[in-house]
Structure formats: C-alpha cells, structure tokens
C-alpha cells in the first residue's frame, strides 16, 4: 500500500502545491482586505473567517457574505480568488483522472488489492502461472475439488478472459510476470495455505524459471511445470523435487496403454477426472496399419510408440529437412498423397499437424477414400472446437486435457499416482475389477479420492489401537461405517492399502489395520468428511464396533463407570 500512496503523492505533487498556494494567497488577501461592520467602523476579517469563506466559495457552495456584508475591496479580491481556485481545482481534478486511467497506476493498485485478497485466504489454494487452456481446465478442476486458485498471468487480455469463466469460488488473478520471484511472493507462495505452484505458461524457459524459483523460495512446496522437450525435463529432474509434465510423453504413455491395456487408460482417465465426470467409453483401437499426417514432435511420439508395439505405420510431411526415416513420405496433404500412403487400406488415420484446418481437411479426404477408417485428430486451438466436432473423429487429442489429468494425479492425492502405477503393472484385468467395484459403490460419476493415514497420534486412532475395549482389532470395514449410524455403510471403497512399502490392490474389508498403514479411498465427498471423525473423535471407532454410544462429558462418564461397577458388584453377589 505504501507504493500506491507514494505514486499518488508523486503524481499529484504539482496540483497539490498549486491548490495550497492558491488557497494561501486567497485567504491572506481576504484577511488583509479592508471592510466595514454594520456600525460603519473599519473591520478586517480574521484568518479563521477568511478560511471559512474560501472553503465554501472555492468549492462553489456559496453561503453568502459572513459575518458582515463585504466591502468593494473584499468582493474584488474574492472575484480574483474564485477564478484562481476554479482553475486550480480543474487542474487538480484533471490530474486525478489522468492518474486513475494510467496503466501503471491501475496495475499498482490492482497488485495491492491482490496481495490483500491473498492474505485473506483461509483455506488451501494453488498458484497457477499462466492463463491458457491448460491453466483454465486445471483451475476449474481444482475449483470443483474445493481448492481456491491464484493465477499469475503476464498478458492482461488473457487474464481478463480467464476471469470471465464460471467458477464456484472466483480465482484471484494478477497481471504480472510469474518468472520474477516477487510475483510468486505476492501470490502467497510463502503462506502455509499454499499447497503448490503449477507453471503452465506458453514459454518453456519461463516454466523452468518459475519452477526453480518457487522451489528456492519454499523447499517443502509441490512444484509442477509443463515442458515439451527432453532437455527441460532433465533440467528439472536434476534440480530435484520438481514434477515435469511433458504432454508428448504423456501422449506416448496413453497411446501405449490404448494399444496394450485400454481398460487401464479408461480407469486412469476416470479416477483423475473432476468429480461427477461420467466414465469414458471404451477405446477399441483397430489392428492394422496407421497413417500419420504430420511428422513433428506429435507424429514422432506416436511413431515411436507404434514401433514399440510393432504396429506398421506410414507418415506424410512436407518438410524436406526431415530425413533418416524410410517410412516417411514427403508430400502435401492432398488426396494423391493420402492414396500413395495407403489410406484406402489403413486401419487408423492420425491427423496430427499443428493446424486444425488441415487436420479437418485430411480427415474429410481420408473418410472419402476409406469410410471405415478410425480417425484420431489433434485439436490445437480451443476456438476450433466446433470444427473438430464437425470432423466426427473417433478420438480427439487435446494437449491441455492430457496435461491437466497428469497434474491432477499429483495434486489430488499423493497415493493416487502409486495406485495408478500399481494398476498399470497388473494390467487390464485389475483395471476392470477396480472400475466394476467403484461403479458398484458410487455409480457412473467420477469419484472423489482421498488418503486415510492410520496415525496413532490422532485422538481417535490412539484409542482404537491402544485403548481397545473388548480387544477387537481395527478393520477397514469399521472405518467404512457411518460414525453417526453404525448400521449405515459409507459410500466409499478402499482401493489400495500401503503397509511398509507394500501395496495391495482392493484390500478385503476385513483386513486388520496397523499403525502406519495408509489407505486410498474412492467415494463421495460426504463419506470423506464423515470418515474424518475416526481420526478426531476418540469414541467413533468404539461406536461402530459396538453400536453403543459412549458417554462423552466428564459427569456422564463418571456416572457410567459408577453404574458399571454397581452392575458388576450385583453380579458378584448373585454368583
């Protein structure tokens, strides 16, 4: 706020000096101008009355001549003072308007308001650097998960467009260069509520700078950066504890899963989507030859994956600089080139150029040559969504969606990445079992996922592990009961148990829990909130075990102990 005050004083220095000078001269002249009282005696106005008269005269209020009617000399001086004050005020007001419309001043004020808003945040939030398609999709997903979002974007127009989208909790947006450490500090990276920094700008170098700067400013924070080249990925991995998301690498992994284990990819897309998202349909890629239109990074990523899967392919690209690949056909995207590449006999067409219009044109030609061909189309611009819809492609690849899903795996729940890795290892059968069990529990909508740590230092679990009434072990089934109504089951499913580094997929509900165990649950948000009672309430586990509500207050606990002692004594006498 000090910088705003400094700018105001600096910009209005001359107008304020002029106003003060005009008022001082006018008041002094009015005070020494000779006047006459009603009795005809000579009279001069004091400084107090002169200040009073100039205050309402210069502001055009006009209360009349007080305390006595003015003499001609006083009226003449007042006329001069009126015109001087009008000119001074006009200049001052014009300076104020000029200052308020100045871009630098407006940005300074906006930045101070932004800092104040960030300081008022009292819940978990993430800092997103950039306001492109990926940033918007990620912000909306985090918003649905209940996290606030702070956005730093260097382009003011893009930041404005970002703010026009619908959110449950409007994001805080600042127009600034996120690669400057001061911008990250203003965004609240040092605050304990800040959960992570995600660099999603369109500048690769800026993303790396932001990631490294954020990690230097705060070592314990989660930092994720989007990079599209191997060198950038290696730089961030070498720095340590920075998650690098390469959309082309993610594409390669997903395509490999599409070919070898489609159910795994289906499960992965579903559990990392925003809560409520319907489960995606099965992707059944046909077997046979692929034709790739465009052999840039996108095409080369797909071709490398196809080589690993031993799938035949042919690529078309007009770039004469590309060399060293016998399956690359140099040519345009005309019908003749597609015929020469064998589209009429191919099973899959990948329209993967960086131009949406060309991708749409190629898709139309390919469908004319081979109506049954499976089309995978790349969407480059969000504004071209309607064009891509018109292509009626079997599969659409949008880099922003790939990036967002990969980031959500890291941000939503730390155990989620381990869970997905475990399902990938076990393959299609395991993924199908997970989908079936989760759908049977929560339905077709994407579930909320959360971790449950069996930490004995928590009040509820300390009692469950070390003050166990009846000697019954704590099981997964017990913490899946409603702590308000023990006969009701929570709408949740334990999908993974981690014990001493060993991971178990879909553990049996009767599994006994031990201190230090970690569980990954999927279910509804209400189930997650109710399950927190087992951590905080020392009596919640006893209730779901026995179905009896234990007394909570000191007095009722004493009465309960007295009554039990009395019952035991009575039983002894009867025996």
Coordinates of C-alpha atoms in Angstrom, one line a residue:
X1 CA 0.0 0.0 0.0
X2 CA 3.0 2.3 0.6
X3 CA 3.8 2.2 -3.1
X4 CA 0.3 3.4 -4.0
X5 CA 0.5 6.3 -1.6
X6 CA 3.9 7.2 -2.9
X7 CA 2.6 7.2 -6.5
X8 CA -0.4 9.4 -5.6
X9 CA 1.8 11.9 -3.8
X10 CA 4.3 11.9 -6.7
X11 CA 1.7 12.3 -9.5
X12 CA -0.4 14.9 -7.6
X13 CA 2.6 16.8 -6.2
X14 CA 2.3 19.8 -8.5
X15 CA -1.6 20.1 -8.4
X16 CA -1.5 19.9 -4.6
X17 CA 1.2 22.6 -4.4
X18 CA -0.9 24.9 -6.7
X19 CA -4.0 24.3 -4.7
X20 CA -2.3 25.1 -1.5
X21 CA -0.7 28.2 -3.0
X22 CA -4.0 29.5 -4.4
X23 CA -5.8 28.9 -1.1
X24 CA -2.9 30.5 0.9
X25 CA -2.8 33.6 -1.3
X26 CA -6.6 33.9 -1.4
X27 CA -7.0 33.6 2.4
X28 CA -4.2 36.0 3.1
X29 CA -5.6 38.6 0.7
X30 CA -9.1 38.3 2.1
X31 CA -7.7 38.6 5.6
X32 CA -6.0 42.0 4.9
X33 CA -8.7 43.4 2.6
X34 CA -10.4 46.4 4.5
X35 CA -14.0 46.0 5.3
X36 CA -16.8 47.9 7.3
X37 CA -19.0 46.5 10.0
X38 CA -22.8 47.4 10.2
X39 CA -21.9 50.3 12.5
X40 CA -19.6 51.9 9.9
X41 CA -16.5 51.0 11.8
X42 CA -13.4 49.7 9.9
X43 CA -13.1 45.9 10.1
X44 CA -10.8 43.3 8.8
X45 CA -11.7 39.6 8.5
X46 CA -9.6 37.2 10.7
X47 CA -7.8 34.2 9.2
X48 CA -10.4 31.8 10.6
X49 CA -13.3 33.7 8.8
X50 CA -11.2 34.1 5.7
X51 CA -10.5 30.3 5.6
X52 CA -14.2 29.6 6.2
X53 CA -15.3 31.9 3.4
X54 CA -12.7 30.5 0.9
X55 CA -13.7 26.9 1.8
X56 CA -17.3 27.3 0.6
X57 CA -16.5 29.8 -2.1
X58 CA -13.8 27.8 -3.9
X59 CA -16.0 24.7 -3.8
X60 CA -18.9 26.6 -5.3
X61 CA -21.2 26.0 -2.3
X62 CA -21.7 29.7 -1.5
X63 CA -23.2 30.6 1.9
X64 CA -23.2 34.4 1.4
X65 CA -21.2 37.2 2.9
X66 CA -20.4 36.4 6.6
X67 CA -20.0 37.6 9.3
X68 CA -20.8 41.1 7.7
X69 CA -21.6 42.3 4.2
X70 CA -18.3 42.6 2.2
X71 CA -16.8 45.9 1.1
X72 CA -15.9 46.5 -2.5
X73 CA -12.3 45.7 -1.9
X74 CA -13.2 42.3 -0.3
X75 CA -15.6 41.5 -3.2
X76 CA -13.0 42.4 -5.8
X77 CA -10.4 40.1 -4.1
X78 CA -13.0 37.4 -3.8
X79 CA -13.7 37.5 -7.6
X80 CA -10.0 37.0 -8.3
X81 CA -9.8 34.2 -5.7
X82 CA -12.9 32.4 -7.3
X83 CA -11.3 32.3 -10.8
X84 CA -7.9 31.2 -9.4
X85 CA -9.5 28.4 -7.3
X86 CA -11.6 27.2 -10.2
X87 CA -8.5 26.9 -12.4
X88 CA -6.6 25.2 -9.6
X89 CA -9.4 22.7 -8.9
X90 CA -9.8 22.0 -12.7
X91 CA -6.1 21.2 -13.0
X92 CA -6.2 19.0 -9.8
X93 CA -9.3 17.1 -10.8
X94 CA -7.9 16.6 -14.3
X95 CA -4.6 15.3 -12.8
X96 CA -6.6 12.8 -10.7
X97 CA -8.5 11.5 -13.7
X98 CA -5.2 11.2 -15.7
X99 CA -3.6 9.3 -12.8
X100 CA -6.5 6.8 -12.4
X101 CA -6.5 6.0 -16.1
X102 CA -2.8 5.5 -16.2
X103 CA -1.9 1.8 -16.8
X104 CA 1.0 1.7 -14.3
X105 CA -1.1 3.2 -11.5
X106 CA -4.0 0.9 -12.2
X107 CA -1.7 -2.1 -12.1
X108 CA -0.1 -1.0 -8.9
X109 CA -3.5 -0.6 -7.2
X110 CA -4.6 -4.0 -8.6
X111 CA -1.5 -5.6 -7.3
X112 CA -2.0 -4.2 -3.8
X113 CA -5.7 -5.3 -3.8
X114 CA -4.5 -8.8 -5.0
X115 CA -2.0 -9.0 -2.1
X116 CA -4.7 -8.1 0.4
X117 CA -7.1 -10.7 -1.1
X118 CA -4.4 -13.4 -0.9
X119 CA -3.7 -12.6 2.7
X120 CA -7.3 -13.1 3.5
X121 CA -7.4 -16.6 2.1
X122 CA -8.0 -19.0 4.9
X123 CA -8.0 -22.4 3.1
X124 CA -5.8 -24.5 0.8
X125 CA -5.0 -22.8 -2.5
X126 CA -2.8 -23.4 -5.5
X127 CA -0.8 -20.9 -7.6
X128 CA -1.2 -21.3 -11.3
X129 CA 1.2 -19.4 -13.5
X130 CA -0.4 -18.8 -16.9
X131 CA -3.9 -18.5 -18.1
X132 CA -4.1 -20.6 -21.2
X133 CA -6.3 -23.6 -21.9
X134 CA -4.5 -26.0 -19.6
X135 CA -4.5 -23.5 -16.8
X136 CA -8.2 -22.9 -17.2
X137 CA -9.1 -26.6 -17.2
X138 CA -6.9 -27.2 -14.2
X139 CA -8.3 -24.2 -12.3
X140 CA -11.9 -25.4 -12.9
X141 CA -11.0 -29.0 -11.8
X142 CA -9.3 -27.7 -8.6
X143 CA -12.3 -25.4 -8.0
X144 CA -14.7 -28.4 -8.1
X145 CA -12.4 -30.2 -5.7
X146 CA -12.9 -27.3 -3.2
X147 CA -9.5 -25.6 -3.6
X148 CA -9.0 -21.9 -4.2
X149 CA -6.9 -20.8 -7.2
X150 CA -4.5 -17.9 -7.5
X151 CA -3.5 -17.1 -11.1
X152 CA -0.5 -15.1 -12.3
X153 CA -0.6 -14.1 -16.0
X154 CA 1.6 -11.6 -17.9
X155 CA -0.9 -10.9 -20.6
X156 CA -3.7 -8.7 -19.3
X157 CA -6.2 -9.5 -22.0
X158 CA -5.8 -13.3 -21.4
X159 CA -6.1 -12.7 -17.7
X160 CA -9.4 -10.9 -18.3
X161 CA -10.8 -13.7 -20.5
X162 CA -9.8 -16.2 -17.8
X163 CA -11.8 -14.3 -15.2
X164 CA -14.9 -14.4 -17.3
X165 CA -15.3 -18.2 -16.9
X166 CA -17.6 -19.7 -14.3
X167 CA -16.1 -20.9 -11.0
X168 CA -17.7 -21.9 -7.7
X169 CA -15.1 -19.7 -6.0
X170 CA -13.7 -16.9 -8.3
X171 CA -10.0 -17.2 -8.7
X172 CA -7.6 -14.4 -7.7
X173 CA -5.9 -13.1 -10.8
X174 CA -2.8 -10.8 -11.0
X175 CA -1.3 -9.4 -14.2
X176 CA 2.4 -10.0 -13.7
X177 CA 5.5 -11.9 -14.8
X178 CA 5.5 -15.1 -12.8
X179 CA 9.2 -15.7 -13.6
X180 CA 10.0 -12.8 -11.2
X181 CA 10.3 -14.1 -7.6
X182 CA 8.4 -11.0 -6.3
X183 CA 5.3 -12.1 -8.3
X184 CA 5.4 -15.5 -6.6
X185 CA 5.7 -13.9 -3.2
X186 CA 2.7 -11.6 -4.0
X187 CA 0.8 -14.7 -5.0
X188 CA 1.2 -16.1 -1.5
X189 CA 3.8 -18.9 -2.1
X190 CA 5.2 -18.3 1.4
X191 CA 1.8 -18.7 3.1
X192 CA 1.1 -22.0 4.9
X193 CA -2.2 -22.5 3.0
X194 CA -0.4 -22.6 -0.4
X195 CA -0.3 -26.2 -1.5
X196 CA 1.6 -25.9 -4.7
X197 CA 2.8 -24.0 -7.7
X198 CA 2.0 -25.1 -11.3
X199 CA 3.8 -23.4 -14.2
X200 CA 1.7 -23.6 -17.3
X201 CA 2.8 -20.6 -19.4
X202 CA 3.4 -20.8 -23.1
X203 CA 7.1 -20.1 -22.6
X204 CA 9.2 -23.2 -21.9
X205 CA 12.0 -21.2 -20.4
X206 CA 9.7 -19.3 -18.2
X207 CA 8.1 -22.5 -16.9
X208 CA 11.6 -23.8 -15.9
X209 CA 12.5 -20.5 -14.3
X210 CA 9.2 -20.4 -12.3
X211 CA 9.6 -24.0 -11.1
X212 CA 13.2 -23.5 -9.9
X213 CA 12.4 -20.1 -8.4
X214 CA 9.4 -21.5 -6.5
X215 CA 11.5 -24.4 -5.1
X216 CA 14.2 -22.0 -4.0
X217 CA 11.7 -19.7 -2.2
X218 CA 10.0 -22.6 -0.5
X219 CA 11.5 -26.1 -0.5
X220 CA 8.6 -28.0 1.0
X221 CA 6.0 -27.0 -1.6
X222 CA 4.8 -29.1 -4.6
X223 CA 6.1 -27.6 -7.8
X224 CA 4.9 -28.8 -11.3
X225 CA 6.0 -27.4 -14.6
X226 CA 4.9 -28.2 -18.2
X227 CA 7.9 -28.9 -20.5
X228 CA 7.8 -30.3 -24.1
X229 CA 11.5 -31.2 -24.6
X230 CA 13.8 -33.8 -23.0
X231 CA 16.4 -31.2 -22.1
X232 CA 13.9 -29.2 -20.0
X233 CA 12.6 -32.4 -18.3
X234 CA 16.2 -33.4 -17.5
X235 CA 17.0 -30.0 -16.1
X236 CA 14.0 -30.0 -13.7
X237 CA 14.7 -33.6 -12.6
X238 CA 18.3 -32.7 -12.0
X239 CA 17.2 -29.8 -9.8
X240 CA 15.2 -32.3 -7.7
X241 CA 11.6 -32.5 -6.3
X242 CA 10.1 -30.8 -9.3
X243 CA 7.4 -32.6 -11.3
X244 CA 7.9 -32.1 -15.0
X245 CA 4.9 -32.8 -17.2
X246 CA 5.7 -33.5 -20.9
X247 CA 2.4 -33.7 -22.9
X248 CA 4.2 -35.7 -25.6
X249 CA 5.5 -38.2 -23.1
X250 CA 2.0 -38.4 -21.6
X251 CA 0.6 -39.0 -25.0
X252 CA 3.1 -41.8 -25.7
X253 CA 2.2 -43.5 -22.4
X254 CA -1.6 -43.2 -23.0
X255 CA -1.3 -44.4 -26.6
X256 CA 0.8 -47.4 -25.4
X257 CA -1.9 -48.2 -22.8
X258 CA -4.6 -47.7 -25.5
X259 CA -2.9 -50.5 -27.6
X260 CA -1.8 -52.9 -24.8
X261 CA -4.2 -52.2 -21.9
X262 CA -7.2 -50.0 -22.9
X263 CA -9.0 -50.6 -19.6
X264 CA -6.1 -49.3 -17.6
X265 CA -6.3 -46.0 -19.5
X266 CA -10.0 -45.9 -19.2
X267 CA -9.8 -46.3 -15.4
X268 CA -7.0 -43.8 -15.2
X269 CA -8.9 -41.1 -17.1
X270 CA -12.0 -41.7 -14.9
X271 CA -10.4 -41.5 -11.5
X272 CA -8.3 -38.4 -12.3
X273 CA -11.2 -36.5 -13.9
X274 CA -13.2 -33.9 -12.0
X275 CA -15.8 -35.4 -9.5
X276 CA -19.0 -36.1 -11.3
X277 CA -17.5 -36.7 -14.7
X278 CA -19.1 -39.8 -16.5
X279 CA -16.9 -42.8 -17.0
X280 CA -15.3 -42.6 -20.5
X281 CA -16.4 -45.1 -23.2
X282 CA -14.0 -48.0 -24.1
X283 CA -11.4 -47.2 -26.8
X284 CA -11.1 -50.1 -29.1
X285 CA -8.3 -49.3 -31.5
X286 CA -8.4 -51.4 -34.6
X287 CA -5.5 -53.6 -35.5
X288 CA -3.6 -52.8 -38.8
X289 CA -1.6 -50.1 -40.5
X290 CA -1.6 -46.5 -39.2
X291 CA -1.1 -43.4 -41.4
X292 CA 0.3 -40.3 -39.7
X293 CA -0.3 -36.9 -41.1
X294 CA 2.4 -34.6 -39.8
X295 CA 5.8 -35.9 -38.5
X296 CA 6.7 -33.2 -36.0
X297 CA 7.0 -33.9 -32.3
X298 CA 3.4 -35.2 -32.2
X299 CA 3.9 -37.6 -35.1
X300 CA 7.3 -38.8 -33.9
X301 CA 5.9 -39.5 -30.4
X302 CA 3.2 -41.7 -31.9
X303 CA 5.5 -43.5 -34.3
X304 CA 7.9 -44.4 -31.5
X305 CA 5.0 -45.9 -29.5
X306 CA 3.8 -47.8 -32.6
X307 CA 7.3 -49.2 -33.1
X308 CA 7.4 -50.5 -29.5
X309 CA 4.0 -52.2 -30.1
X310 CA 5.2 -53.5 -33.6
X311 CA 2.4 -51.7 -35.4
X312 CA 3.1 -50.8 -39.0
X313 CA 2.8 -47.1 -40.0
X314 CA 3.4 -44.6 -42.7
X315 CA 3.8 -40.8 -42.2
X316 CA 3.3 -37.8 -44.5
X317 CA 5.0 -34.5 -44.0
X318 CA 6.0 -31.7 -46.5
X319 CA 9.2 -30.8 -44.5
X320 CA 12.2 -31.6 -46.7
X321 CA 14.5 -31.2 -43.7
X322 CA 13.2 -34.4 -42.1
X323 CA 15.5 -37.3 -43.0
X324 CA 16.6 -40.7 -41.9
X325 CA 13.1 -42.4 -41.8
X326 CA 12.2 -44.8 -44.6
X327 CA 8.5 -44.8 -43.7
X328 CA 8.3 -41.0 -44.1
X329 CA 6.6 -39.9 -47.3
X330 CA 7.4 -36.3 -48.3
X331 CA 4.4 -34.6 -49.8
X332 CA 1.4 -32.4 -49.2
X333 CA -1.8 -33.3 -47.7
X334 CA -3.7 -33.8 -50.9
X335 CA -5.8 -36.8 -51.9
X336 CA -3.0 -38.1 -54.1
X337 CA -0.6 -38.2 -51.1
X338 CA -3.1 -40.0 -49.0
X339 CA -3.6 -42.6 -51.7
X340 CA 0.1 -43.1 -52.0
X341 CA 0.4 -43.6 -48.3
X342 CA -2.2 -46.3 -48.4
X343 CA -5.1 -44.7 -46.6
X344 CA -7.6 -46.8 -48.5
X345 CA -6.2 -49.9 -46.8
X346 CA -5.2 -48.4 -43.5
X347 CA -7.0 -49.0 -40.2
X348 CA -6.1 -45.8 -38.4
X349 CA -5.5 -42.2 -39.5
X350 CA -3.8 -39.7 -37.2
X351 CA -4.5 -36.1 -38.3
X352 CA -1.7 -34.6 -36.2
X353 CA -0.5 -31.4 -37.7
X354 CA -0.4 -28.1 -35.8
X355 CA -3.1 -26.6 -38.0
X356 CA -6.7 -27.6 -37.1
X357 CA -8.0 -26.6 -40.6
X358 CA -5.5 -29.0 -42.2
X359 CA -6.5 -31.8 -39.8
X360 CA -10.1 -31.3 -40.6
X361 CA -9.4 -31.4 -44.4
X362 CA -7.3 -34.5 -44.2
X363 CA -10.0 -36.3 -42.1
X364 CA -12.6 -35.5 -44.8
X365 CA -10.4 -36.8 -47.6
X366 CA -9.5 -39.9 -45.7
X367 CA -13.1 -40.7 -44.9
X368 CA -13.9 -40.3 -48.6
X369 CA -11.2 -42.8 -49.5
X370 CA -11.9 -45.2 -46.6
X371 CA -15.2 -44.7 -44.9
X372 CA -14.4 -47.2 -42.2
X373 CA -11.1 -45.8 -41.1
X374 CA -10.6 -45.0 -37.4
X375 CA -9.7 -41.3 -37.1
X376 CA -7.6 -39.7 -34.3
X377 CA -7.5 -35.9 -34.6
X378 CA -5.3 -33.4 -32.8
X379 CA -7.0 -30.2 -31.6
X380 CA -4.6 -27.3 -31.3
X381 CA -6.9 -24.3 -30.6
X382 CA -9.8 -24.2 -28.2
X383 CA -11.6 -21.8 -30.6
X384 CA -11.6 -24.6 -33.2
X385 CA -13.6 -27.0 -31.1
X386 CA -16.7 -26.7 -33.3
X387 CA -14.5 -27.5 -36.4
X388 CA -13.1 -30.6 -34.7
X389 CA -16.6 -31.6 -33.6
X390 CA -17.7 -31.4 -37.3
X391 CA -14.9 -33.9 -38.2
X392 CA -16.7 -36.6 -36.1
X393 CA -13.4 -38.2 -35.2
X394 CA -13.3 -41.4 -33.2
X395 CA -10.7 -40.0 -30.8
X396 CA -9.7 -36.4 -30.1
X397 CA -6.3 -35.5 -28.6
X398 CA -6.1 -32.2 -26.7
X399 CA -2.8 -31.4 -25.1
X400 CA -4.4 -29.3 -22.4
X401 CA -6.5 -32.3 -21.2
X402 CA -3.5 -34.6 -21.1
X403 CA -1.6 -32.1 -19.1
X404 CA -4.4 -31.5 -16.6
X405 CA -5.1 -35.1 -15.9
X406 CA -1.4 -35.8 -15.4
X407 CA -1.2 -32.9 -12.9
X408 CA -4.3 -33.9 -11.1
X409 CA -2.7 -37.3 -10.4
X410 CA 0.0 -35.5 -8.4
X411 CA -2.2 -32.8 -6.7
X412 CA -5.4 -34.7 -5.8
X413 CA -3.9 -37.4 -3.6
X414 CA -0.3 -38.4 -3.2
X415 CA -1.3 -42.1 -3.2
X416 CA -3.2 -41.8 -6.4
X417 CA 0.0 -41.9 -8.5
X418 CA 1.1 -45.1 -6.7
X419 CA -2.3 -46.6 -7.2
X420 CA -2.3 -45.9 -11.0
X421 CA 1.2 -47.3 -11.2
X422 CA 0.1 -50.5 -9.4
X423 CA -2.9 -50.9 -11.8
X424 CA -0.6 -50.4 -14.8
X425 CA 1.6 -53.2 -13.5
X426 CA -1.3 -55.6 -13.1
X427 CA -3.0 -54.8 -16.4
X428 CA -6.4 -54.8 -17.9
X429 CA -7.9 -57.4 -15.5
X430 CA -7.1 -55.4 -12.5
X431 CA -8.4 -52.1 -14.0
X432 CA -11.7 -53.8 -14.9
X433 CA -12.1 -55.0 -11.4
X434 CA -11.4 -51.5 -10.0
X435 CA -13.9 -49.9 -12.4
X436 CA -16.5 -52.6 -11.5
X437 CA -16.1 -52.2 -7.8
X438 CA -16.0 -48.4 -7.8
X439 CA -19.1 -48.2 -10.1
X440 CA -21.0 -50.6 -7.8
X441 CA -20.2 -48.3 -4.9
X442 CA -20.5 -44.7 -6.2
X443 CA -22.2 -45.1 -9.6
X444 CA -21.1 -43.9 -13.0
X445 CA -19.8 -40.5 -11.9
X446 CA -16.1 -39.9 -11.3
X447 CA -15.4 -40.5 -7.5
X448 CA -13.6 -38.3 -5.1
X449 CA -10.4 -39.9 -3.9
X450 CA -8.6 -39.3 -0.6
X451 CA -6.0 -40.9 1.7
X452 CA -6.5 -42.2 5.2
X453 CA -3.4 -42.5 7.3
X454 CA -3.6 -44.8 10.3
X455 CA -1.7 -42.3 12.5
X456 CA -1.8 -43.4 16.2
X457 CA -1.1 -39.9 17.3
X458 CA -4.6 -38.9 16.2
X459 CA -7.0 -39.0 19.2
X460 CA -9.5 -41.3 17.5
X461 CA -6.9 -43.9 16.3
X462 CA -4.9 -43.8 19.5
X463 CA -8.0 -45.2 21.3
X464 CA -8.6 -47.6 18.5
X465 CA -5.1 -49.1 18.7
X466 CA -4.1 -48.8 22.3
X467 CA -7.3 -48.4 24.4
X468 CA -9.2 -51.1 22.6
X469 CA -12.3 -52.1 24.6
X470 CA -13.0 -55.8 24.0
X471 CA -9.7 -56.5 22.2
X472 CA -11.2 -56.2 18.7
X473 CA -8.8 -55.2 16.0
X474 CA -9.5 -52.1 13.8
X475 CA -10.5 -53.2 10.3
X476 CA -11.2 -51.4 7.0
X477 CA -14.9 -52.4 7.4
X478 CA -15.2 -50.4 10.6
X479 CA -14.0 -47.1 9.1
X480 CA -16.4 -47.6 6.2
X481 CA -19.3 -47.3 8.7
X482 CA -21.2 -44.1 9.3
X483 CA -20.0 -42.7 12.7
X484 CA -23.5 -41.4 13.3
X485 CA -25.5 -44.5 12.4
X486 CA -23.3 -47.6 12.7
X487 CA -25.6 -49.8 10.6
X488 CA -25.2 -47.5 7.6
X489 CA -22.2 -48.0 5.2
X490 CA -20.4 -45.0 3.8
X491 CA -20.5 -44.5 0.1
X492 CA -16.8 -45.3 -0.3
X493 CA -14.4 -48.1 -1.3
X494 CA -10.8 -48.9 -0.2
X495 CA -8.9 -49.4 -3.4
X496 CA -5.4 -49.7 -2.1
X497 CA -3.6 -50.4 1.2
X498 CA 0.1 -49.4 1.7
X499 CA 1.9 -51.2 4.5
X500 CA 5.6 -50.8 4.9
X501 CA 6.0 -50.0 1.2
X502 CA 3.9 -53.0 0.0
X503 CA 0.9 -52.1 -2.0
X504 CA -2.3 -54.2 -2.0
X505 CA -5.0 -53.5 -4.6
X506 CA -8.6 -53.7 -3.5
X507 CA -7.9 -55.0 0.1
X508 CA -10.5 -57.1 1.8
X509 CA -12.8 -55.1 4.1
X510 CA -12.0 -57.5 6.9
X511 CA -8.3 -56.6 6.7
X512 CA -6.9 -55.6 10.1
X513 CA -5.2 -52.2 10.2
X514 CA -2.0 -51.4 11.9
X515 CA -0.4 -48.2 12.9
X516 CA 1.3 -46.5 10.0
X517 CA -0.9 -48.1 7.3
X518 CA -2.1 -45.8 4.5
X519 CA -5.3 -46.4 2.6
X520 CA -6.6 -44.8 -0.6
X521 CA -10.4 -44.5 -0.7
X522 CA -12.7 -43.6 -3.6
X523 CA -16.2 -42.4 -3.0
X524 CA -18.4 -39.4 -2.3
X525 CA -17.4 -36.2 -0.6
X526 CA -19.8 -36.8 2.3
X527 CA -18.1 -40.1 3.0
X528 CA -14.7 -38.4 3.2
X529 CA -16.0 -35.8 5.6
X530 CA -17.6 -38.4 7.9
X531 CA -14.5 -40.6 7.9
X532 CA -12.6 -37.8 9.4
X533 CA -14.5 -38.5 12.7
X534 CA -12.4 -41.7 13.1
X535 CA -9.3 -39.5 13.3
X536 CA -10.7 -36.8 15.6
X537 CA -13.3 -38.5 17.8
X538 CA -11.9 -40.9 20.4
X539 CA -15.3 -42.6 20.7
X540 CA -16.2 -43.0 17.0
X541 CA -14.5 -46.4 16.5
X542 CA -16.0 -47.8 19.7
X543 CA -19.4 -46.8 18.4
X544 CA -19.2 -48.5 15.0
X545 CA -17.7 -51.6 16.8
X546 CA -20.4 -52.0 19.4
X547 CA -23.3 -49.9 18.3
X548 CA -23.4 -48.2 21.7
X549 CA -22.8 -44.5 22.1
X550 CA -20.3 -44.0 24.9
X551 CA -20.9 -41.0 27.3
X552 CA -18.9 -38.0 26.3
X553 CA -19.0 -35.5 29.2
X554 CA -17.0 -35.9 32.4
X555 CA -20.1 -36.2 34.5
X556 CA -21.7 -38.8 32.3
X557 CA -18.5 -40.8 32.1
X558 CA -18.3 -40.9 35.9
X559 CA -22.0 -42.0 36.2
X560 CA -21.4 -44.7 33.5
X561 CA -18.4 -46.0 35.4
X562 CA -20.3 -46.0 38.7
X563 CA -23.3 -47.8 37.1
X564 CA -21.0 -50.5 35.6
X565 CA -19.2 -51.0 38.9
X566 CA -22.6 -51.4 40.6
X567 CA -23.8 -53.9 38.0
X568 CA -20.6 -55.9 38.4
X569 CA -21.0 -55.9 42.2
X570 CA -24.5 -57.1 41.9
X571 CA -23.5 -59.9 39.6
X572 CA -20.8 -61.0 42.1
X573 CA -23.4 -61.1 44.9
X574 CA -25.8 -63.2 42.8
X575 CA -23.0 -65.6 41.9

